[in-house]
Amino acid sequence: MALTALCLLMLFSSVLQYGVMEVRQKAVVILKPNWTKLFRGDTVWSESNEYKNVGPVEESDGGEYACLGMRKVDSVFSEISDAVILTVSERPKAVILQRPDWPQIFSGETVTFRCDIPGELPSEWRYRWRKDGQKVKPDSAGETNIYRITVADQSHSGKYTCTGLRKSDYKFSLASESVTLTVSERPQAVPILTPKDMEIFSGESVSLRCLIQDGDAGDWKYSWYKRGYVGYSQISDEQEYGISPATEADSGDYTCRGTRKSDAQHSETSEAIRLTVSGLPKVSISIKPESPIYIGETVTLECVTASRTDWSYTWFKGSPQTEALPSDRESKGGNTLTISGASEQDQDEYWCQGERWNSTTASLMSDPVYLSVSDLPTGSLTAEPPNPVFTGETVTLTCVLESHSDWSYKWYKGSSQNPVSQSDRYHREANTLTIWGVVESDQDHYWCQGEKDTRPTSSHMSTYVYLSVTALPTATLTVQPASPVFSGEIVTFTCAIQYLRDWTYRWYRRNSSDAVSQSERYGRAGNTLTIRGVADLDQDQYWCQGERDTRPTVSQISENVTLNVHEFKPKPRLTSNQSDHIYTGSSLTLTCEMDPSTGTGWTFFWYRDSQNSEPMFQSDVNSYTINFVKVSDEAPYFCCAGRGSPVYYTHYSNATWIQVTERPKAFITLLSNWTRIFSGETISLQCDIHSTTDTDWDYVWYKNGYLNNPVSREKEYRVTLVYGHRGDEYTCIGRRKRELTYSEMSDPHSVSVFERPLALLSVPAQTWVREGDSVTLSCEVKSPAAGWRFHWYRADSAARQTLVYSNGGSFTISPVLLQHAGLYTCRAERGDPPYYTKYSKLQPLWVTGLSPPASLVIRPNRTQHFIYKSLSLSCEMQDYPVGWRLRWFTDRGELTECPAAWRSVVGSTCSIVHPHESESGVYWCQSETGLRSNPVNVTFHVYCIAQMPT
């Protein structure tokens, strides 16, 4: 153990002589050093090197200790010593406390530090104090755990620690944590006035707030004084001192001071702050420009106050006072009210009042000012001469302003904002504007406006004058008949002026300034000039002009009209829209064509048969139409034209001969040689027109009278028919290519469709023939129809047939050979593309030979075969051992192999246990190459019970 204990034997009785019993000695424990309370880590030792044992000790070394001695000479033990109790604990750490424990101590205050050793009595310890690591010497020399600074100053600031020294064993505690002491100067009180840096007016609220520099407001009590020093009575003990409403009597100097609640220490007294409370200011109004104000001017009203603070302003108008709100014409900015474009409704009394920003304080209301608004003078504008003004005339516009003088004038035209400029035709002088030689572009609205150097600087714009400029009336010259004219015609010129009345007229030829005079051939009457019996010398250009006594005195000269005179009488040409041959019912239009150079205004006359007859028709158009031509309309036709009064006639046209023929009729031809048509067969129908050539016509086909739905537009119409379409009717019509006229519709062609026919094959009554005989097969179609061709087939199996012959209705085999045996069928065909009938039924031809290549053997070999009696059929071959199959032709005309119900043993053998009547028929053997055995007819009978004779 980290502890040395000395065990001493103490003698409690005297030592006896030998033979006399000794008193046992008792051991004693002596500690060096003599500590029983140890700190962990302490070291103890003995005075003798023999027993030295150096620590450090741990808490586990604590406990009761005793010792026992043994004498070396005789190994006698002493009595055990009394127990010594040792305690080992952690070294304590000093704790330092500061009073007061404020983080900030003012100069002159007292500060007390106390050092405690946790769990120890203060009287058992002495204390050591250090500041910033340096030892301090307190008055009490460290006997107590209190260290006091009675009058602190800034030199006492620093970090303080303490350490304990136990008086009993001079053991030190651990040093305490440091405590920082901050000593500062006494804080200054600072007053704050709200509102700051503003004038204070009677009735407003004022707040005085006292702040302690570097202090917490909650640690202080406050005192307010008026007149600047503490000697006067305290007026408030609140941090914030409010005055509401303030009066002028509240003006003065104010100071404040703080008293710390914890120790009644005072702050420094604040400097004085001055409060000045003034009476409410009064505002006044100025007006620019001075009254009177003219309508349209801009007026500025200014609200003026002597106060140096920021104000907003409210404007009032009229009686009762109504606040003047901003509008399109009235705007407020700062201390001004601006009225743009003043009007009479702005004339009134005005007031203003100031209001402090962010406050409810208002100035006194201003005295009223009266705004007088006068109307600008208005000019009147006149024009001479009055409307309408005719091109070429001179117009004078005059502007008159009754009020004021010294006006100059500006003139405006149309929508332009720029004044009319002086020019060659526009002349401005004083209050007039003169326009010389008026033209149509001068037609517009005109205004005037006065201007001067002094107010009012301008007048209102005058009311407008509309200058209506009209071109001189235009004379319009026409001539009848229109040029060219022909020698001998009467020509009439007409001069017309639509505008105004009371015109007289003058007539001119070419560029002559002399008017055309009255003569035998030239007659003037009103607005016309007539030339009778016009001749070549009258060919010229003509003009006219109107004259009158009042404005306008003349019209414009008309455009010239050229009169062309032809010497020879014209001759028309008669044409027809049809050829010379016209079908009845057609529409015929005759046109009497005049050369375009002959002019217009003609009336047309139509003649038939002779030029000397009365015209059959006359019209203003040059065509004559006969809508439905008849045979009786056939004749020669003439025409001529005339115009004027009396009528001037042209020559007659050449004759046009119209020949009328009855309309031809279309007819239909069936191109087939047969009329009985079967389902699926294609027929060809041809449309023809009597007495015409094919190239003259197009064709249209219809079915069952549906004229809106043509089925073909070809001459030949091919159609494939289906059974069930009985009684369909087809018609056709021709359309002539040149005149687009139609023929008569054909008569309907009826088509009846019959079901596809069945070919009938007939054979001799005896279908069993011998090899070497001759046999003829016949095929026919039971229908009264012609044109059939026949085809013959032999059935090799139920699914395969071989064409063996194509010819007429009969097929002869001579001589008959064994390979000719088999089943035969036929069918007929006709037309292009081919149309086929149905196949005929299969017909057998049985041939028996003397030496067939194979034999059909029936087992058992009975003369009669009965139903339900087993039977076997086998093919036995001689020279061809393989590839044979049994064939069976049933009584129902069916060709098959071994019956399905039979059991096939091998390919050439069939057997059945229970045959039935339906399995009767002809059986034979057949090879893959077509060789056959003799056929055998096998019939299965029902059992018959014979009746015994009685």
XYZ file of N, CA, C and O in Angstrom, residues 446-521:
304
model
N -62.337 76.037 -92.557
C -61.377 77.085 -92.233
C -61.722 77.674 -90.874
O -62.912 77.842 -90.532
N -60.644 77.994 -90.066
C -60.786 78.641 -88.765
C -59.819 79.823 -88.700
O -58.826 79.872 -89.446
N -60.089 80.708 -87.713
C -59.124 81.772 -87.439
C -58.977 81.915 -85.932
O -59.863 81.506 -85.156
N -57.845 82.475 -85.506
C -57.574 82.681 -84.094
C -56.715 83.929 -83.945
O -55.781 84.158 -84.732
N -57.053 84.755 -82.898
C -56.287 85.953 -82.640
C -55.176 85.681 -81.653
O -55.300 84.836 -80.758
N -54.063 86.432 -81.783
C -52.926 86.338 -80.882
C -52.438 87.746 -80.543
O -52.547 88.667 -81.356
N -51.903 87.905 -79.282
C -51.344 89.194 -78.879
C -50.264 88.945 -77.835
O -50.150 87.852 -77.275
N -49.469 89.990 -77.555
C -48.329 89.842 -76.661
C -48.735 89.841 -75.198
O -48.057 89.248 -74.348
N -49.802 90.553 -74.842
C -50.243 90.624 -73.449
C -51.423 89.714 -73.234
O -52.072 89.274 -74.184
N -51.720 89.404 -71.910
C -52.860 88.545 -71.609
C -54.142 89.274 -71.922
O -54.268 90.457 -71.630
N -55.123 88.591 -72.555
C -55.024 87.203 -73.009
C -54.172 87.111 -74.257
O -54.285 87.942 -75.151
N -53.287 86.105 -74.310
C -52.353 85.994 -75.430
C -52.996 85.404 -76.672
O -52.410 85.469 -77.753
N -54.182 84.774 -76.506
C -54.866 84.226 -77.685
C -56.355 84.255 -77.449
O -56.832 84.332 -76.310
N -57.089 84.228 -78.548
C -58.548 84.132 -78.488
C -58.954 82.680 -78.623
O -58.125 81.803 -78.880
N -60.247 82.460 -78.438
C -60.784 81.146 -78.818
C -60.638 80.966 -80.315
O -60.561 81.939 -81.068
N -60.592 79.698 -80.732
C -60.664 79.422 -82.161
C -62.057 79.791 -82.634
O -63.056 79.520 -81.966
N -62.139 80.441 -83.775
C -63.451 80.845 -84.295
C -64.260 79.623 -84.696
O -63.722 78.513 -84.825
N -65.548 79.841 -84.876
C -66.343 78.789 -85.497
C -65.862 78.620 -86.934
O -65.355 79.571 -87.543
N -65.996 77.402 -87.462
C -65.430 77.167 -88.785
C -66.377 77.641 -89.879
O -67.579 77.788 -89.688
N -65.786 77.928 -91.013
C -66.520 78.202 -92.251
C -66.114 77.139 -93.248
O -64.915 76.906 -93.456
N -67.085 76.470 -93.813
C -66.789 75.439 -94.801
C -66.830 76.064 -96.180
O -67.828 76.655 -96.589
N -65.711 75.950 -96.872
C -65.618 76.487 -98.218
C -65.898 75.354 -99.198
O -65.133 74.399 -99.292
N -67.040 75.448 -99.839
C -67.449 74.435 -100.813
C -67.047 74.908 -102.200
O -67.545 75.925 -102.681
N -66.109 74.160 -102.805
C -65.591 74.532 -104.131
C -66.154 73.549 -105.141
O -65.972 72.335 -105.010
N -66.837 74.087 -106.094
C -67.463 73.260 -107.114
C -66.850 73.601 -108.455
O -66.674 74.785 -108.789
N -66.513 72.572 -109.181
C -66.000 72.811 -110.527
C -67.095 73.435 -111.373
O -68.298 73.222 -111.142
N -66.730 74.225 -112.354
C -67.726 74.786 -113.275
C -68.535 73.646 -113.865
O -68.002 72.572 -114.158
N -69.829 73.825 -113.990
C -70.650 72.757 -114.572
C -70.065 72.310 -115.905
O -69.576 73.119 -116.698
N -70.097 71.014 -116.115
C -69.509 70.425 -117.323
C -70.599 70.136 -118.318
O -71.632 69.530 -117.992
N -70.327 70.583 -119.519
C -71.253 70.264 -120.615
C -70.907 68.878 -121.138
O -69.738 68.539 -121.317
N -71.933 68.061 -121.371
C -71.750 66.711 -121.890
C -72.386 66.630 -123.260
O -73.581 66.925 -123.426
N -71.600 66.248 -124.250
C -72.057 66.208 -125.636
C -72.251 64.769 -126.067
O -71.371 63.940 -125.895
N -73.425 64.452 -126.614
C -73.721 63.129 -127.176
C -74.221 63.299 -128.593
O -74.688 64.387 -128.987
N -74.130 62.223 -129.376
C -74.565 62.256 -130.768
C -75.387 61.016 -131.056
O -75.082 59.921 -130.568
N -76.449 61.190 -131.829
C -77.292 60.090 -132.288
C -77.517 60.238 -133.785
O -77.882 61.332 -134.242
N -77.318 59.148 -134.533
C -76.753 57.882 -134.086
C -75.265 58.009 -133.796
O -74.631 58.971 -134.214
N -74.776 57.004 -133.064
C -73.368 57.037 -132.700
C -72.518 56.882 -133.936
O -72.894 56.232 -134.919
N -71.363 57.518 -133.892
C -70.412 57.449 -135.002
C -69.879 56.028 -135.118
O -69.708 55.336 -134.090
N -69.628 55.504 -136.350
C -69.754 56.250 -137.623
C -71.187 56.319 -138.115
O -72.009 55.493 -137.750
N -71.442 57.299 -138.957
C -72.754 57.451 -139.596
C -72.542 57.320 -141.094
O -71.410 57.340 -141.586
N -73.638 57.207 -141.804
C -73.564 56.961 -143.244
C -74.230 58.103 -143.984
O -75.186 58.729 -143.487
N -73.707 58.367 -145.179
C -74.197 59.491 -145.977
C -75.710 59.422 -146.104
O -76.281 58.360 -146.404
N -76.351 60.591 -145.836
C -77.810 60.677 -145.948
C -78.519 60.553 -144.607
O -79.707 60.871 -144.500
N -77.819 60.068 -143.551
C -78.473 59.943 -142.249
C -78.692 61.317 -141.630
O -78.062 62.325 -142.011
N -79.614 61.398 -140.660
C -79.842 62.601 -139.864
C -79.088 62.408 -138.545
O -79.279 61.415 -137.841
N -78.232 63.385 -138.207
C -77.410 63.305 -137.001
C -77.850 64.406 -136.041
O -78.033 65.558 -136.466
N -78.036 64.028 -134.744
C -78.466 65.002 -133.737
C -77.447 65.011 -132.600
O -77.164 63.970 -131.988
N -76.861 66.228 -132.341
C -75.978 66.445 -131.188
C -76.816 67.010 -130.044
O -77.642 67.910 -130.274
N -76.585 66.496 -128.814
C -77.297 66.986 -127.624
C -76.279 67.430 -126.605
O -75.364 66.667 -126.251
N -76.391 68.710 -126.114
C -75.514 69.242 -125.079
C -76.300 69.301 -123.775
O -77.346 69.977 -123.712
N -75.817 68.596 -122.730
C -76.544 68.516 -121.459
C -75.669 69.035 -120.335
O -74.486 68.700 -120.245
N -76.243 69.914 -119.454
C -75.580 70.404 -118.245
C -76.527 70.087 -117.094
O -77.650 70.615 -117.034
N -76.098 69.242 -116.171
C -76.981 68.770 -115.117
C -77.177 69.797 -114.023
O -78.184 69.766 -113.309
N -76.217 70.688 -113.820
C -76.238 71.608 -112.684
C -76.814 72.958 -113.116
O -76.414 73.525 -114.131
N -77.763 73.488 -112.335
C -78.400 74.792 -112.557
C -79.258 74.791 -113.829
O -79.307 73.799 -114.566
N -79.916 75.930 -114.005
C -80.836 76.067 -115.150
C -80.468 77.322 -115.952
O -79.460 77.950 -115.708
N -81.412 77.627 -116.906
C -81.318 78.866 -117.701
C -80.043 78.910 -118.533
O -79.410 79.963 -118.699
N -79.673 77.780 -119.067
C -78.488 77.754 -119.921
C -78.875 78.006 -121.387
O -79.931 77.602 -121.845
N -78.003 78.695 -122.077
C -78.040 78.739 -123.540
C -76.770 78.062 -124.035
O -75.797 77.904 -123.273
N -76.775 77.628 -125.293
C -75.689 76.758 -125.742
C -75.041 77.304 -127.006
O -75.702 77.890 -127.885
N -73.734 77.049 -127.132
C -72.949 77.366 -128.321
C -72.284 76.078 -128.807
O -71.895 75.229 -128.013
N -72.114 75.962 -130.149
C -71.568 74.762 -130.781
C -70.326 75.127 -131.569
O -70.279 76.165 -132.236
N -69.322 74.253 -131.505
C -68.046 74.553 -132.141
C -67.544 73.318 -132.885
O -67.820 72.177 -132.512
N -66.793 73.624 -134.020
C -66.133 72.565 -134.781
C -64.628 72.775 -134.723
O -64.147 73.902 -134.824
N -63.894 71.700 -134.599
C -62.439 71.747 -134.504
C -62.024 72.756 -133.452
O -62.622 72.818 -132.374
N -60.993 73.576 -133.739
C -60.517 74.547 -132.766
C -61.019 75.952 -133.062
O -60.475 76.934 -132.575
N -62.039 76.041 -133.845
C -62.575 77.355 -134.207
C -63.221 78.013 -133.007
O -63.929 77.367 -132.225
N -62.959 79.291 -132.857
C -63.587 80.036 -131.768
C -64.967 80.539 -132.162
O -65.690 81.098 -131.336
N -65.307 80.363 -133.428
C -66.617 80.812 -133.910
C -67.620 79.687 -133.764
O -67.334 78.535 -134.098
N -68.805 80.030 -133.254
C -69.846 79.040 -133.060
C -70.436 78.629 -134.397
O -70.409 79.384 -135.377
N -70.975 77.399 -134.452
C -71.640 76.893 -135.653
C -72.917 77.706 -135.877
O -73.717 77.900 -134.959
N -73.109 78.170 -137.119
C -74.262 79.026 -137.424
C -75.444 78.182 -137.877
O -75.288 77.052 -138.350
N -76.611 78.753 -137.781
C -77.846 78.134 -138.271
C -77.805 78.147 -139.793
O -77.359 79.116 -140.417
N -78.264 77.005 -140.445
C -78.311 76.934 -141.925
C -79.409 75.960 -142.309
O -80.135 75.442 -141.455
N -79.477 75.655 -143.620
C -80.509 74.732 -144.089
C -80.279 73.323 -143.546
O -81.216 72.619 -143.232
N -79.028 72.947 -143.455
C -78.755 71.599 -142.958
C -78.418 71.594 -141.477
O -78.519 70.566 -140.820
